[in-house]
Amino acid sequence: MAQGTVKWFNDSKGFGFIVSDSGEDVFVHFSTIQGDGYKTLREGQVVEYESQQGPKG
């Protein structure tokens, strides 16, 4: 599992970006956030994630 830091996340639009430890920007959508309650991320939060190719890349 990869690790990175939340670059920004827009609660009203439901998406944002994570900067991977290798420096790449990784798109994140609220529907992929695991956990109970409101699905959001905070800028600067360290996260673990699994990336996958979507229809747009």
Coordinates of C-alpha atoms in Angstrom, one line a residue, residues 9-51:
F9 CA -9.5 18.2 -0.8
N10 CA -12.7 20.1 -1.8
D11 CA -15.6 18.9 0.4
S12 CA -18.3 20.5 -1.7
K13 CA -17.0 18.9 -5.0
G14 CA -16.0 15.6 -3.3
F15 CA -12.5 15.3 -4.7
G16 CA -8.9 16.4 -4.3
F17 CA -5.3 15.3 -4.7
I18 CA -2.7 13.4 -2.6
V19 CA 1.0 13.9 -3.2
S20 CA 2.7 10.4 -3.2
D21 CA 6.0 9.9 -1.4
S22 CA 7.6 9.8 -4.9
G23 CA 6.2 13.3 -5.6
E24 CA 3.3 12.4 -8.0
D25 CA -0.1 14.0 -7.7
V26 CA -2.8 11.3 -7.2
F27 CA -6.5 12.1 -7.8
V28 CA -8.9 11.0 -5.0
H29 CA -12.7 10.9 -5.0
F30 CA -14.8 10.9 -1.8
S31 CA -16.5 7.6 -2.9
T32 CA -13.1 5.8 -2.4
I33 CA -12.5 7.0 1.1
Q34 CA -12.8 4.1 3.6
G35 CA -14.2 4.8 7.0
D36 CA -17.4 5.6 8.9
G37 CA -19.2 8.9 8.8
Y38 CA -18.5 11.9 6.5
K39 CA -15.9 11.1 3.9
T40 CA -13.4 13.9 3.7
L41 CA -9.6 14.5 4.0
R42 CA -7.7 17.3 5.6
E43 CA -4.8 19.2 3.9
G44 CA -1.5 17.8 5.3
Q45 CA -3.1 14.5 6.5
V46 CA -0.9 11.5 5.9
V47 CA -2.8 8.6 4.2
E48 CA -2.3 5.1 2.9
Y49 CA -4.0 4.3 -0.5
E50 CA -4.1 1.9 -3.3
S51 CA -4.1 3.4 -6.7

